[in-house]
mmCIF file with all atom_site columns, C-alpha atoms in Angstrom:
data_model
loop_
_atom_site.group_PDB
_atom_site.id
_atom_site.type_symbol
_atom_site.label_atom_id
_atom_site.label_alt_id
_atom_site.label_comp_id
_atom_site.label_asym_id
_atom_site.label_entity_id
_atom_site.label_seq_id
_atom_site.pdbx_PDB_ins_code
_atom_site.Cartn_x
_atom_site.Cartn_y
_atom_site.Cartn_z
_atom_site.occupancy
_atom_site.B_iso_or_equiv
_atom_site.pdbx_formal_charge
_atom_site.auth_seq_id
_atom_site.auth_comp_id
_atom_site.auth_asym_id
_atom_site.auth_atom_id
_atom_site.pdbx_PDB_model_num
ATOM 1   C CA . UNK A 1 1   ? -4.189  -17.200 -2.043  1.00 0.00 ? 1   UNK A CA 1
ATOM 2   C CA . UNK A 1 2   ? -3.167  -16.090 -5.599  1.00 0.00 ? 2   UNK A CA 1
ATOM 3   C CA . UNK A 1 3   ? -4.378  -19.884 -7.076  1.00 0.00 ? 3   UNK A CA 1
ATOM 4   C CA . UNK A 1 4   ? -7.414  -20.126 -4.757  1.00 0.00 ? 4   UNK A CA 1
ATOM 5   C CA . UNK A 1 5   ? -8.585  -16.167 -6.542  1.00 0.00 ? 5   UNK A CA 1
ATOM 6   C CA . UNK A 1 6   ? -7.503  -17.626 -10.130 1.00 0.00 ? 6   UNK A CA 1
ATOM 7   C CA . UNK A 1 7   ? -9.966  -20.387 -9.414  1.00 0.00 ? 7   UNK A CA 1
ATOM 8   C CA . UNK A 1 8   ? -12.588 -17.982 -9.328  1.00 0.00 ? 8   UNK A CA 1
ATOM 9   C CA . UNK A 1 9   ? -12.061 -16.559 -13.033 1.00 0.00 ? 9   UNK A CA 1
ATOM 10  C CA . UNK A 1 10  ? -15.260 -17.863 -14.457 1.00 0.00 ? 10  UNK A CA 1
ATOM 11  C CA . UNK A 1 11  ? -16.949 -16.069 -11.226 1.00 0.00 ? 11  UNK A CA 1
ATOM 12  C CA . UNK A 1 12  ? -15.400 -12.625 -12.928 1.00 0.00 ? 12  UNK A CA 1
ATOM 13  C CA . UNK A 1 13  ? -16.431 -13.181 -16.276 1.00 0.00 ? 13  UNK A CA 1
ATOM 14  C CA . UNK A 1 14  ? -19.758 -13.858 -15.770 1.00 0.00 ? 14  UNK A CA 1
ATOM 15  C CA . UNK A 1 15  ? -20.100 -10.078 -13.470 1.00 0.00 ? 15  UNK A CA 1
ATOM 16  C CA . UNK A 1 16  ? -19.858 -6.688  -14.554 1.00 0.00 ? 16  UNK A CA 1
ATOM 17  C CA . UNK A 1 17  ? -15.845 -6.283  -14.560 1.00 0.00 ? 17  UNK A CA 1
ATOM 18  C CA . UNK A 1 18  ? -14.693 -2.789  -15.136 1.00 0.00 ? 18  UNK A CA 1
ATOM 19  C CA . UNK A 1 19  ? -11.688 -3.087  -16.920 1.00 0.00 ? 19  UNK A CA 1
ATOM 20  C CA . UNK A 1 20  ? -10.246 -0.258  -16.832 1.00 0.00 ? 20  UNK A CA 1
ATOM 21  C CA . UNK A 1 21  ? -6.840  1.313   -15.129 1.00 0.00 ? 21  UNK A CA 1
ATOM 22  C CA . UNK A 1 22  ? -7.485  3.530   -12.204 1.00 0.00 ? 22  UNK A CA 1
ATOM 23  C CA . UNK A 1 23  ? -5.510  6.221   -10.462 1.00 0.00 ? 23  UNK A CA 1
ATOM 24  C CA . UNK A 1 24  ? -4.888  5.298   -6.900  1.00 0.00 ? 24  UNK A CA 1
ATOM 25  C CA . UNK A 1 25  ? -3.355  6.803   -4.121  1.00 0.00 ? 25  UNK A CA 1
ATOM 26  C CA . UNK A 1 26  ? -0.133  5.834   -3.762  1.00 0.00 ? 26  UNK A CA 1
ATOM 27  C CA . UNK A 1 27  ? 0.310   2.719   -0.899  1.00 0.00 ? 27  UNK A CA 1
ATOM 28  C CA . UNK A 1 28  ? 2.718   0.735   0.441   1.00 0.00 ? 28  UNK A CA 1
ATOM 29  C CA . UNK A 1 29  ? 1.662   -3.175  1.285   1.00 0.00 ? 29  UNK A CA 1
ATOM 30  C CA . UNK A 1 30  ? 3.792   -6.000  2.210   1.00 0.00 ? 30  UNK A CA 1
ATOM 31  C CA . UNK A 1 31  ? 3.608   -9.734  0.970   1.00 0.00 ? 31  UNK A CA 1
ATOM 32  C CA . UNK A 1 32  ? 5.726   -12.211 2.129   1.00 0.00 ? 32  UNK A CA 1
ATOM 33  C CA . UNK A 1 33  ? 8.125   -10.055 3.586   1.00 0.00 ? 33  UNK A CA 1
ATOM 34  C CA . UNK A 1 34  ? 8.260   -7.931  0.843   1.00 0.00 ? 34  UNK A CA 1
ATOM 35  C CA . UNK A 1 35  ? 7.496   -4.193  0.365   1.00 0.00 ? 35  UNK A CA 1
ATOM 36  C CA . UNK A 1 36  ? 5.578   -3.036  -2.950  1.00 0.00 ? 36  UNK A CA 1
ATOM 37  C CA . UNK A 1 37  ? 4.228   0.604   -3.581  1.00 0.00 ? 37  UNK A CA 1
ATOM 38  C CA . UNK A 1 38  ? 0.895   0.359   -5.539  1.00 0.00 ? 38  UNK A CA 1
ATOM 39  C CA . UNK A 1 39  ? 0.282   3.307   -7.660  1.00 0.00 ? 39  UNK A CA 1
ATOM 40  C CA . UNK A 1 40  ? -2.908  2.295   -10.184 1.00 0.00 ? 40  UNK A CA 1
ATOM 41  C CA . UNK A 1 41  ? -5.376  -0.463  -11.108 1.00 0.00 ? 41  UNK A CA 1
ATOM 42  C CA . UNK A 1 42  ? -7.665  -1.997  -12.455 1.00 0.00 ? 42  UNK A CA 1
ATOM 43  C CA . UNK A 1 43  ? -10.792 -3.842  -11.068 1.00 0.00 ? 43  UNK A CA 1
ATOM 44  C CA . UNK A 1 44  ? -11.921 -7.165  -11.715 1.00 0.00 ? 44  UNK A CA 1
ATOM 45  C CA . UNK A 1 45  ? -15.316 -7.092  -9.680  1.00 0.00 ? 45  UNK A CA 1
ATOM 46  C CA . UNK A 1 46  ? -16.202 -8.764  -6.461  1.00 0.00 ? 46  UNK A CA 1
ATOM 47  C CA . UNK A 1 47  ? -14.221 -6.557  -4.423  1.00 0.00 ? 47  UNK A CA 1
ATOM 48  C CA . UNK A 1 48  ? -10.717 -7.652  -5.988  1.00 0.00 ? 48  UNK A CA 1
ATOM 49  C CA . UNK A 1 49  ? -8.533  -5.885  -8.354  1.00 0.00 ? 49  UNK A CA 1
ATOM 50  C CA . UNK A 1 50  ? -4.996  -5.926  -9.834  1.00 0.00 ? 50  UNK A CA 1
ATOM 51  C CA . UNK A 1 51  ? -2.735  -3.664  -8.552  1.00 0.00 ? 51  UNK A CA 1
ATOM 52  C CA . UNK A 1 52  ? 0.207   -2.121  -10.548 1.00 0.00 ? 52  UNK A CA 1
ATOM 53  C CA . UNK A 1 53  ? 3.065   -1.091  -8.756  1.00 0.00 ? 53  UNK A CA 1
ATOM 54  C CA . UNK A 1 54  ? 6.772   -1.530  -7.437  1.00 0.00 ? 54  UNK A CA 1
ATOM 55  C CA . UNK A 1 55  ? 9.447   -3.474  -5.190  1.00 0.00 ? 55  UNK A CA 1
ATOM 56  C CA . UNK A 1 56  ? 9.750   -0.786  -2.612  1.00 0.00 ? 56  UNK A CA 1
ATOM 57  C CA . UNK A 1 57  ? 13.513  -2.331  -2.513  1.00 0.00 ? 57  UNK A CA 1
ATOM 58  C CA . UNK A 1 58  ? 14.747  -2.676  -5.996  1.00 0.00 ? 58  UNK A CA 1
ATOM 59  C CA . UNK A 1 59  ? 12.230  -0.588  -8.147  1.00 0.00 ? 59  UNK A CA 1
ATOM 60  C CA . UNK A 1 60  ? 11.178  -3.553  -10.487 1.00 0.00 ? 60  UNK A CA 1
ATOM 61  C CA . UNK A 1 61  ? 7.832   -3.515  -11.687 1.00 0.00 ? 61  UNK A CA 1
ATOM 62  C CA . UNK A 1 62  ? 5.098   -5.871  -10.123 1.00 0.00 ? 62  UNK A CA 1
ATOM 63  C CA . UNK A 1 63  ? 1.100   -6.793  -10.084 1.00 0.00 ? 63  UNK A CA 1
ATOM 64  C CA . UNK A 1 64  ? -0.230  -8.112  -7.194  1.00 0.00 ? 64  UNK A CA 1
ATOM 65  C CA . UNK A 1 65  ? -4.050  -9.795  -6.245  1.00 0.00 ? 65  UNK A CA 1
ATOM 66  C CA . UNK A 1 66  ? -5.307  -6.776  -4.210  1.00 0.00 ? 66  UNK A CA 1
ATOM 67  C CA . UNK A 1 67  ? -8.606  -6.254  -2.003  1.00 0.00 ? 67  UNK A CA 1
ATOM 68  C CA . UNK A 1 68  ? -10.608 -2.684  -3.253  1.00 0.00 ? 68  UNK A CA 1
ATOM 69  C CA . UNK A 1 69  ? -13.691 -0.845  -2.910  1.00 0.00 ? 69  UNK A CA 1
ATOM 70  C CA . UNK A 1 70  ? -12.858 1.257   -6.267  1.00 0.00 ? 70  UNK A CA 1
ATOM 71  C CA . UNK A 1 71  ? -9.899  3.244   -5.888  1.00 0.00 ? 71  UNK A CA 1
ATOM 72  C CA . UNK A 1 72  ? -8.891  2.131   -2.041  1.00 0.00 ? 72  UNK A CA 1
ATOM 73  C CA . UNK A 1 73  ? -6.821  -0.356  -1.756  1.00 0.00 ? 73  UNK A CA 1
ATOM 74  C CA . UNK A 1 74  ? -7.485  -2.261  1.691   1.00 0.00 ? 74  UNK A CA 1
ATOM 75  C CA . UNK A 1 75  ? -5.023  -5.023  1.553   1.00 0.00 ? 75  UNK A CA 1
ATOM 76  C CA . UNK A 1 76  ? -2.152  -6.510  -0.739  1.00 0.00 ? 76  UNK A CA 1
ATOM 77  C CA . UNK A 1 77  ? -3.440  -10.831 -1.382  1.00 0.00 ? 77  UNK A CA 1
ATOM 78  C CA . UNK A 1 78  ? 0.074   -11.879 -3.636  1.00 0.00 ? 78  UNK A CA 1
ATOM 79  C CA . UNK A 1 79  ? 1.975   -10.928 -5.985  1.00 0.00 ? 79  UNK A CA 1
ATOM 80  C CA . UNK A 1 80  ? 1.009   -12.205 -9.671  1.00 0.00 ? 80  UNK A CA 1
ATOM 81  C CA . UNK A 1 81  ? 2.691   -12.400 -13.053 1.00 0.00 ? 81  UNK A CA 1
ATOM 82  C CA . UNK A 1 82  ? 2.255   -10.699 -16.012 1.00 0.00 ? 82  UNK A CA 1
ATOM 83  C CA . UNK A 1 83  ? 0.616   -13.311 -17.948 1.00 0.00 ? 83  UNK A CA 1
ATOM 84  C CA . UNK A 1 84  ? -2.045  -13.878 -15.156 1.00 0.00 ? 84  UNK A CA 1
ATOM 85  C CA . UNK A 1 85  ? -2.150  -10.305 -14.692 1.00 0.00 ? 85  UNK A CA 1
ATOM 86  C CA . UNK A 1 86  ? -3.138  -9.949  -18.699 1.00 0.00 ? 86  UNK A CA 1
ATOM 87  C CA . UNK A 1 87  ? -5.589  -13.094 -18.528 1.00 0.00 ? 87  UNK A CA 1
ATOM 88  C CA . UNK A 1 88  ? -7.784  -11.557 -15.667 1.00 0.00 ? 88  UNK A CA 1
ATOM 89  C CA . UNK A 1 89  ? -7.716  -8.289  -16.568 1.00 0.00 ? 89  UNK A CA 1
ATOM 90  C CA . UNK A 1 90  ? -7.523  -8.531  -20.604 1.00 0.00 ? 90  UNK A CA 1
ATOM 91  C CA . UNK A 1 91  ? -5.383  -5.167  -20.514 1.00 0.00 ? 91  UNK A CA 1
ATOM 92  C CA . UNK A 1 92  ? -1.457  -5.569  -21.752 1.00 0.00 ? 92  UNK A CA 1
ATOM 93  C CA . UNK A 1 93  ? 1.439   -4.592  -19.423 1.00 0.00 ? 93  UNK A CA 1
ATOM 94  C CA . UNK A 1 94  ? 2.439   -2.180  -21.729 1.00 0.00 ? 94  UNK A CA 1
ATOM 95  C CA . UNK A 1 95  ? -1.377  -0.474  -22.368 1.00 0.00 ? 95  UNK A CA 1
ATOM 96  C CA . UNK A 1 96  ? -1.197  0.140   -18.165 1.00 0.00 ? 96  UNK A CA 1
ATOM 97  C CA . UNK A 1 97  ? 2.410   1.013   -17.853 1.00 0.00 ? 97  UNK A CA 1
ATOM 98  C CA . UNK A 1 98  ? 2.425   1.882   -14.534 1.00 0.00 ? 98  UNK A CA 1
ATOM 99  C CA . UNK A 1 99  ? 0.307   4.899   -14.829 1.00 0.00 ? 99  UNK A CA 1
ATOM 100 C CA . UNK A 1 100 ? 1.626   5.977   -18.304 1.00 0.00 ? 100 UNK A CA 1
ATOM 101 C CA . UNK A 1 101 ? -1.227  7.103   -20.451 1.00 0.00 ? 101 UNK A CA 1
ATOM 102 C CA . UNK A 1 102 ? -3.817  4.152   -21.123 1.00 0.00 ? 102 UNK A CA 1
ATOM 103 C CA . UNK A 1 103 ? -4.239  2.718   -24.446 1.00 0.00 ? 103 UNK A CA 1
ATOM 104 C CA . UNK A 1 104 ? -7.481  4.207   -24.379 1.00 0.00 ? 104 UNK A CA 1
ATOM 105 C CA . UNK A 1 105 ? -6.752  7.669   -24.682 1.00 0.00 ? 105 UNK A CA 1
ATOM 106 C CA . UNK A 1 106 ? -7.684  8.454   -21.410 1.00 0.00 ? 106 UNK A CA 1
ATOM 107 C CA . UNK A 1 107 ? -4.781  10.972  -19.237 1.00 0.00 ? 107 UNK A CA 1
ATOM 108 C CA . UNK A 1 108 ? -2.309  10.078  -17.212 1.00 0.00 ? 108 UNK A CA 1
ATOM 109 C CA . UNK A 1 109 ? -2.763  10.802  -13.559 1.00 0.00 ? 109 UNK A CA 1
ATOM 110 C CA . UNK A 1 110 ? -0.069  11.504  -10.631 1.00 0.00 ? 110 UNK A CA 1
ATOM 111 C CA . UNK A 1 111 ? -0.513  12.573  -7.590  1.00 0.00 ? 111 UNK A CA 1
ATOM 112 C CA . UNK A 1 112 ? 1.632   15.371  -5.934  1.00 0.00 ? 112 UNK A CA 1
ATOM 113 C CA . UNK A 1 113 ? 0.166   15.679  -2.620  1.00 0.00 ? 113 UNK A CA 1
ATOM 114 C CA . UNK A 1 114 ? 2.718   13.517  -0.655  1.00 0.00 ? 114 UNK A CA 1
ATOM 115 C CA . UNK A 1 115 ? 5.187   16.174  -1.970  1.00 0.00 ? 115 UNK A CA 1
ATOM 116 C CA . UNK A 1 116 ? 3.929   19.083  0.606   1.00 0.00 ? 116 UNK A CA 1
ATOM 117 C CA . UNK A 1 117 ? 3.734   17.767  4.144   1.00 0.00 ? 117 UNK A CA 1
ATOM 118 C CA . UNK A 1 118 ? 1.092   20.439  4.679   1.00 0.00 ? 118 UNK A CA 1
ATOM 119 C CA . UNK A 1 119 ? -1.157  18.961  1.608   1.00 0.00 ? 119 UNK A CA 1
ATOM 120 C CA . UNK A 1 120 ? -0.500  15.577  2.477   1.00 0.00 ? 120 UNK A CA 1
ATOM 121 C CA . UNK A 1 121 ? -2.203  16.442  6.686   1.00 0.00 ? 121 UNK A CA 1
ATOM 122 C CA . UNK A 1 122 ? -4.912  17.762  5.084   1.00 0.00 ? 122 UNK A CA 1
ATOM 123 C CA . UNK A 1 123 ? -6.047  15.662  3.029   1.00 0.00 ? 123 UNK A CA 1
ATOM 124 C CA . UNK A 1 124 ? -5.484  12.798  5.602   1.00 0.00 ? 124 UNK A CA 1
ATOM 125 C CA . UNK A 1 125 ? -7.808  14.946  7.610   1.00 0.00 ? 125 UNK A CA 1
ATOM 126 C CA . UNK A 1 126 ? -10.895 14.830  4.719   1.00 0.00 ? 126 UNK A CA 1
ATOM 127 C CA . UNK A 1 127 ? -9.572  11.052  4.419   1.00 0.00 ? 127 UNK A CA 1
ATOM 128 C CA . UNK A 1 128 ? -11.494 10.390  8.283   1.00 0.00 ? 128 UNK A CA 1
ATOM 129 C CA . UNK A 1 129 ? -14.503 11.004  7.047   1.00 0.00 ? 129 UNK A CA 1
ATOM 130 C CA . UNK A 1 130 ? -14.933 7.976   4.608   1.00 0.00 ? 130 UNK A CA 1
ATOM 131 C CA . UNK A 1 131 ? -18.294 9.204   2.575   1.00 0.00 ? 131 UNK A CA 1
ATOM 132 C CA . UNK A 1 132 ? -15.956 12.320  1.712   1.00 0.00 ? 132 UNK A CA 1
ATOM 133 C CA . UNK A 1 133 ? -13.459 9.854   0.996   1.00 0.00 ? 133 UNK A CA 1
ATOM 134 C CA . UNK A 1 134 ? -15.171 8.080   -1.368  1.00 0.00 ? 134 UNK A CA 1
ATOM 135 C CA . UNK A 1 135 ? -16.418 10.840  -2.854  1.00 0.00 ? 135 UNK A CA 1
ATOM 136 C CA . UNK A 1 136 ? -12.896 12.453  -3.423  1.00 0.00 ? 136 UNK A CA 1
ATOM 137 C CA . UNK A 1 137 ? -12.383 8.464   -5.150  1.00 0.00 ? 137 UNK A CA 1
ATOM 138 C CA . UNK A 1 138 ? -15.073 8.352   -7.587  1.00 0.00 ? 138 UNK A CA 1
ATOM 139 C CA . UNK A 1 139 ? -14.203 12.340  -8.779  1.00 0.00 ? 139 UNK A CA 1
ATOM 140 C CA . UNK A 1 140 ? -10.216 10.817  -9.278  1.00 0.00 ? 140 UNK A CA 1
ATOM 141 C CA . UNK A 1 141 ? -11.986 8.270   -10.894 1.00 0.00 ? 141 UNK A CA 1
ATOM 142 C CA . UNK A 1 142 ? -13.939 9.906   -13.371 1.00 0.00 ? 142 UNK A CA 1
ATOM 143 C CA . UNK A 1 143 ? -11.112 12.279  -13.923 1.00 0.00 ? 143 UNK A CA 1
ATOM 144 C CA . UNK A 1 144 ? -8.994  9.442   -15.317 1.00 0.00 ? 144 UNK A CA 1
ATOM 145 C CA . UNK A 1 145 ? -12.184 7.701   -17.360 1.00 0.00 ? 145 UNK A CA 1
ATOM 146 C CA . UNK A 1 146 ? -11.043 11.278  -19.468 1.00 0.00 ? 146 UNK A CA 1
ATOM 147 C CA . UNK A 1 147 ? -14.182 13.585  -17.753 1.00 0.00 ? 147 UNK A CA 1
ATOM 148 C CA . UNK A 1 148 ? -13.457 16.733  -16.576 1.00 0.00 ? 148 UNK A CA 1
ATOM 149 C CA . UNK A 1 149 ? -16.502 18.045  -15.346 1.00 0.00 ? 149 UNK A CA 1
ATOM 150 C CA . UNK A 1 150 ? -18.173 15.645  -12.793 1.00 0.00 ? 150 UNK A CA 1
ATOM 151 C CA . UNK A 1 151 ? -19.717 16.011  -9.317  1.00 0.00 ? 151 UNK A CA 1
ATOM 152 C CA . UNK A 1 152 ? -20.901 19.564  -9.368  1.00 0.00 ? 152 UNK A CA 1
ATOM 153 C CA . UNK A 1 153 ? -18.171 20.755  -11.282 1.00 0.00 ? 153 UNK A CA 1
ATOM 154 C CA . UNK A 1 154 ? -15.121 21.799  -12.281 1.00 0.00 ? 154 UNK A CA 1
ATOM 155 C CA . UNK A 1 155 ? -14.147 25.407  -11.387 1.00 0.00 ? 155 UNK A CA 1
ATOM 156 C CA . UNK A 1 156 ? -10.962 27.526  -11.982 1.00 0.00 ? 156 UNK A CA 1
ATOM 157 C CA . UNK A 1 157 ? -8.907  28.317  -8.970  1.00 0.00 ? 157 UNK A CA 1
ATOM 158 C CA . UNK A 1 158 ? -5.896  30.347  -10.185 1.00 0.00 ? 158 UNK A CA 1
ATOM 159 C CA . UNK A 1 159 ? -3.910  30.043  -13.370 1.00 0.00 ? 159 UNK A CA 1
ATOM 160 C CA . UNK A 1 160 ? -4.038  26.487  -13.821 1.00 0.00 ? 160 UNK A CA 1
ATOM 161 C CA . UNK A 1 161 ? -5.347  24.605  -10.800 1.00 0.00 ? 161 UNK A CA 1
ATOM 162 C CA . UNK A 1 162 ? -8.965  23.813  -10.792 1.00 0.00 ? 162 UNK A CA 1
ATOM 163 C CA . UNK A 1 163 ? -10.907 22.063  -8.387  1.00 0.00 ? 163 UNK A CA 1
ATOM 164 C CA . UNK A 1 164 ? -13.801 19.268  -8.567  1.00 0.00 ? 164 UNK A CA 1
ATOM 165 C CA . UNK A 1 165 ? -16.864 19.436  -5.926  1.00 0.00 ? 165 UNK A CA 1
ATOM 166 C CA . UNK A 1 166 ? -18.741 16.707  -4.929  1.00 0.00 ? 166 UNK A CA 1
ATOM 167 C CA . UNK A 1 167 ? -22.368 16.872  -3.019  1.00 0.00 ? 167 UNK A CA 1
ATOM 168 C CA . UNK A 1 168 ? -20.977 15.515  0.245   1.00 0.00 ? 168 UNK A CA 1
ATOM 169 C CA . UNK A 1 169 ? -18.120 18.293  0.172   1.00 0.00 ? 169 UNK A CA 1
ATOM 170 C CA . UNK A 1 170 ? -15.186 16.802  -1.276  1.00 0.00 ? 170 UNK A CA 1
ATOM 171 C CA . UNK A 1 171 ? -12.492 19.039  -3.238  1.00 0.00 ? 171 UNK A CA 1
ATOM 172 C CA . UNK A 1 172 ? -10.130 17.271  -5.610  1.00 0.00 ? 172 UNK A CA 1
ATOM 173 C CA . UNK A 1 173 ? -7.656  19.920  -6.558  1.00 0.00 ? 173 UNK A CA 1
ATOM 174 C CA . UNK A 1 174 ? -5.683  19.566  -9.879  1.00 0.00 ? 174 UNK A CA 1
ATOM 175 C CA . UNK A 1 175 ? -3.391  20.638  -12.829 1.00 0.00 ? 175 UNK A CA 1
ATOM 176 C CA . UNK A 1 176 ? -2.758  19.751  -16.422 1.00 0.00 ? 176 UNK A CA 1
ATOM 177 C CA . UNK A 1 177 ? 0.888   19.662  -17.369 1.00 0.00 ? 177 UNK A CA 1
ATOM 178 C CA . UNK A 1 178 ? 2.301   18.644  -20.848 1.00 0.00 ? 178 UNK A CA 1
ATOM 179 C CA . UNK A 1 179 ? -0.689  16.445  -21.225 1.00 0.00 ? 179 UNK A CA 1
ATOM 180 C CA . UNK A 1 180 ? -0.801  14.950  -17.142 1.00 0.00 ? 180 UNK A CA 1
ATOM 181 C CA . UNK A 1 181 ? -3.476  15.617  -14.973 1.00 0.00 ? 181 UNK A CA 1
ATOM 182 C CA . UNK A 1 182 ? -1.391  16.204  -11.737 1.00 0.00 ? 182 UNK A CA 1
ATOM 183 C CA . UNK A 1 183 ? -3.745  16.172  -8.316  1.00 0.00 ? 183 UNK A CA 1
ATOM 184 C CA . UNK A 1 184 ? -2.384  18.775  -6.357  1.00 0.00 ? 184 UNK A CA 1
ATOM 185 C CA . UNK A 1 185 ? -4.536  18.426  -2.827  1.00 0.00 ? 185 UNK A CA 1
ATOM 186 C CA . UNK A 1 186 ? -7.148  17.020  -1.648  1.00 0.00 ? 186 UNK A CA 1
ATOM 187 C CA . UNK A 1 187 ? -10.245 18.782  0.999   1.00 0.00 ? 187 UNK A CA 1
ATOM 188 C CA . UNK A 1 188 ? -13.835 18.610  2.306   1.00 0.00 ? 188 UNK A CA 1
ATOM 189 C CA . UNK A 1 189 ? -15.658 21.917  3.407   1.00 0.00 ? 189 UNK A CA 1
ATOM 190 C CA . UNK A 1 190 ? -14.029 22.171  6.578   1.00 0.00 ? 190 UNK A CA 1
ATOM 191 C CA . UNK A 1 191 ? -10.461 22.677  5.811   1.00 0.00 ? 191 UNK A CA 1
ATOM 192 C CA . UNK A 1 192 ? -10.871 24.264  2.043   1.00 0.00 ? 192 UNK A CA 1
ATOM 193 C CA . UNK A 1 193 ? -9.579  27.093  2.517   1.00 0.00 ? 193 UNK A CA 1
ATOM 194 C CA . UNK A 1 194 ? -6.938  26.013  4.359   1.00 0.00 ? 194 UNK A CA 1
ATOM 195 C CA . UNK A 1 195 ? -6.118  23.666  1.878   1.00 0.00 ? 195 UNK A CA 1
ATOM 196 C CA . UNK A 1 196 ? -6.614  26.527  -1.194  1.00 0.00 ? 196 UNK A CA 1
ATOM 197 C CA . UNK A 1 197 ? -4.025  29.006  0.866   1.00 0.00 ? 197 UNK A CA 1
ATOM 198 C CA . UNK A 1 198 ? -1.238  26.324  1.032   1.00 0.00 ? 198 UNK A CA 1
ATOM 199 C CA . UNK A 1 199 ? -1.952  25.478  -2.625  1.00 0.00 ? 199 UNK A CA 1
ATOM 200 C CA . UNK A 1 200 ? -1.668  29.334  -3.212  1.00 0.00 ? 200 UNK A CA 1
ATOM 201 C CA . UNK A 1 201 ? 1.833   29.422  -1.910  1.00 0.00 ? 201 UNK A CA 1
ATOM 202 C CA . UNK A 1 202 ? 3.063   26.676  -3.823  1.00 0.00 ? 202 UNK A CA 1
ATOM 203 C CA . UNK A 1 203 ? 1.641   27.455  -7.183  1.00 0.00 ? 203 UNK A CA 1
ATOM 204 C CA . UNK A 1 204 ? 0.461   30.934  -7.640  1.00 0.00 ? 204 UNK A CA 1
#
């Protein structure tokens, strides 16, 4: 698969290839029997990307040919080395560092919501609705592109936790600590508040 999507380079040259790394929610693929968590990427065009992530098992470092509609990930293709990695992408191992601060200036991005059990339900809740969902992807996105203000805003929740809107009635809730823009929950309209309280008694 990896050597049939190589042979398609000149095919991503010749379109619009966003080249730069992207937050993702953190998921867990396997290829060839093998577990990898993919945290980031970076898009290529025509629905592929190259995912940056881990061996579930040992921890090491890997890239892998991955399926994605912007930030989603839909499906792991193979693994790929770094040198292939660098050729299709043109960005350096050490620029994307496995969601270390680009070499672009723009933050670093974690996501904390898999830490509360209560955070995590809810925003697999606003995750059914896939316009939200999207929505909620392109305000992550444009949060690590370095802007701070998209959708309809960014608004102060309590101390340091602020939240970005979108039109459809996504909520992307996040912190900046030391420098890292940590995402702290995600919502739509219908579970907000929920979602604000439980944020509330973590953080306030």
């Amino acid at each position: 698969m990896a050597e049939f999507r190589l042979s398609e380079y000149q095919k991503f040259q010749d379109s619009p290839v966003g080249k730069l790394y992207t937050f993702a929610t953190s998921a867990m693929f396997i290829v060839d029997g093998t577990k990898f968590v993919v945290n980031g990427l970076v898009n290529l065009g025509n629905g592929l990307a190259i995912g940056y992530g881990v061996n579930a098992a040992t921890g090491e470092a890997t890239q892998l040919l991955v399926r994605a509609d912007g930030a989603v990930i839909s499906e792991a293709l193979a693994t790929v080395s770094v040198g292939v990695s660098e050729i299709l992408t043109g960005v350096s191992i050490s620029a994307v560092n496995w969601g270390q601060t680009p070499s672009d200036g723009s933050p670093k991005i974690v996501s904390k919501i898999d830490e509360d059990t209560g955070l995590k339900r809810e925003a697999e809740k606003m995750g059914k609705d896939q316009e939200v969902q999207r929505e909620a992807d392109r305000l992550v996105e444009q949060l690590a592109k370095g802007n701070v203000n998209p959708g309809k805003g960014n608004k102060n929740l309590f101390k340091d936790v602020c939240y970005l809107r979108g039109a459809n009635g996504a909520r992307v809730f996040f912190r900046k600590v030391d420098g890292v823009i940590e995402i702290l929950g995600k919502s739509h309209k219908g579970n907000e508040d929920k979602v604000i309280k439980l944020l509330m008694d973590l953080y306030k």
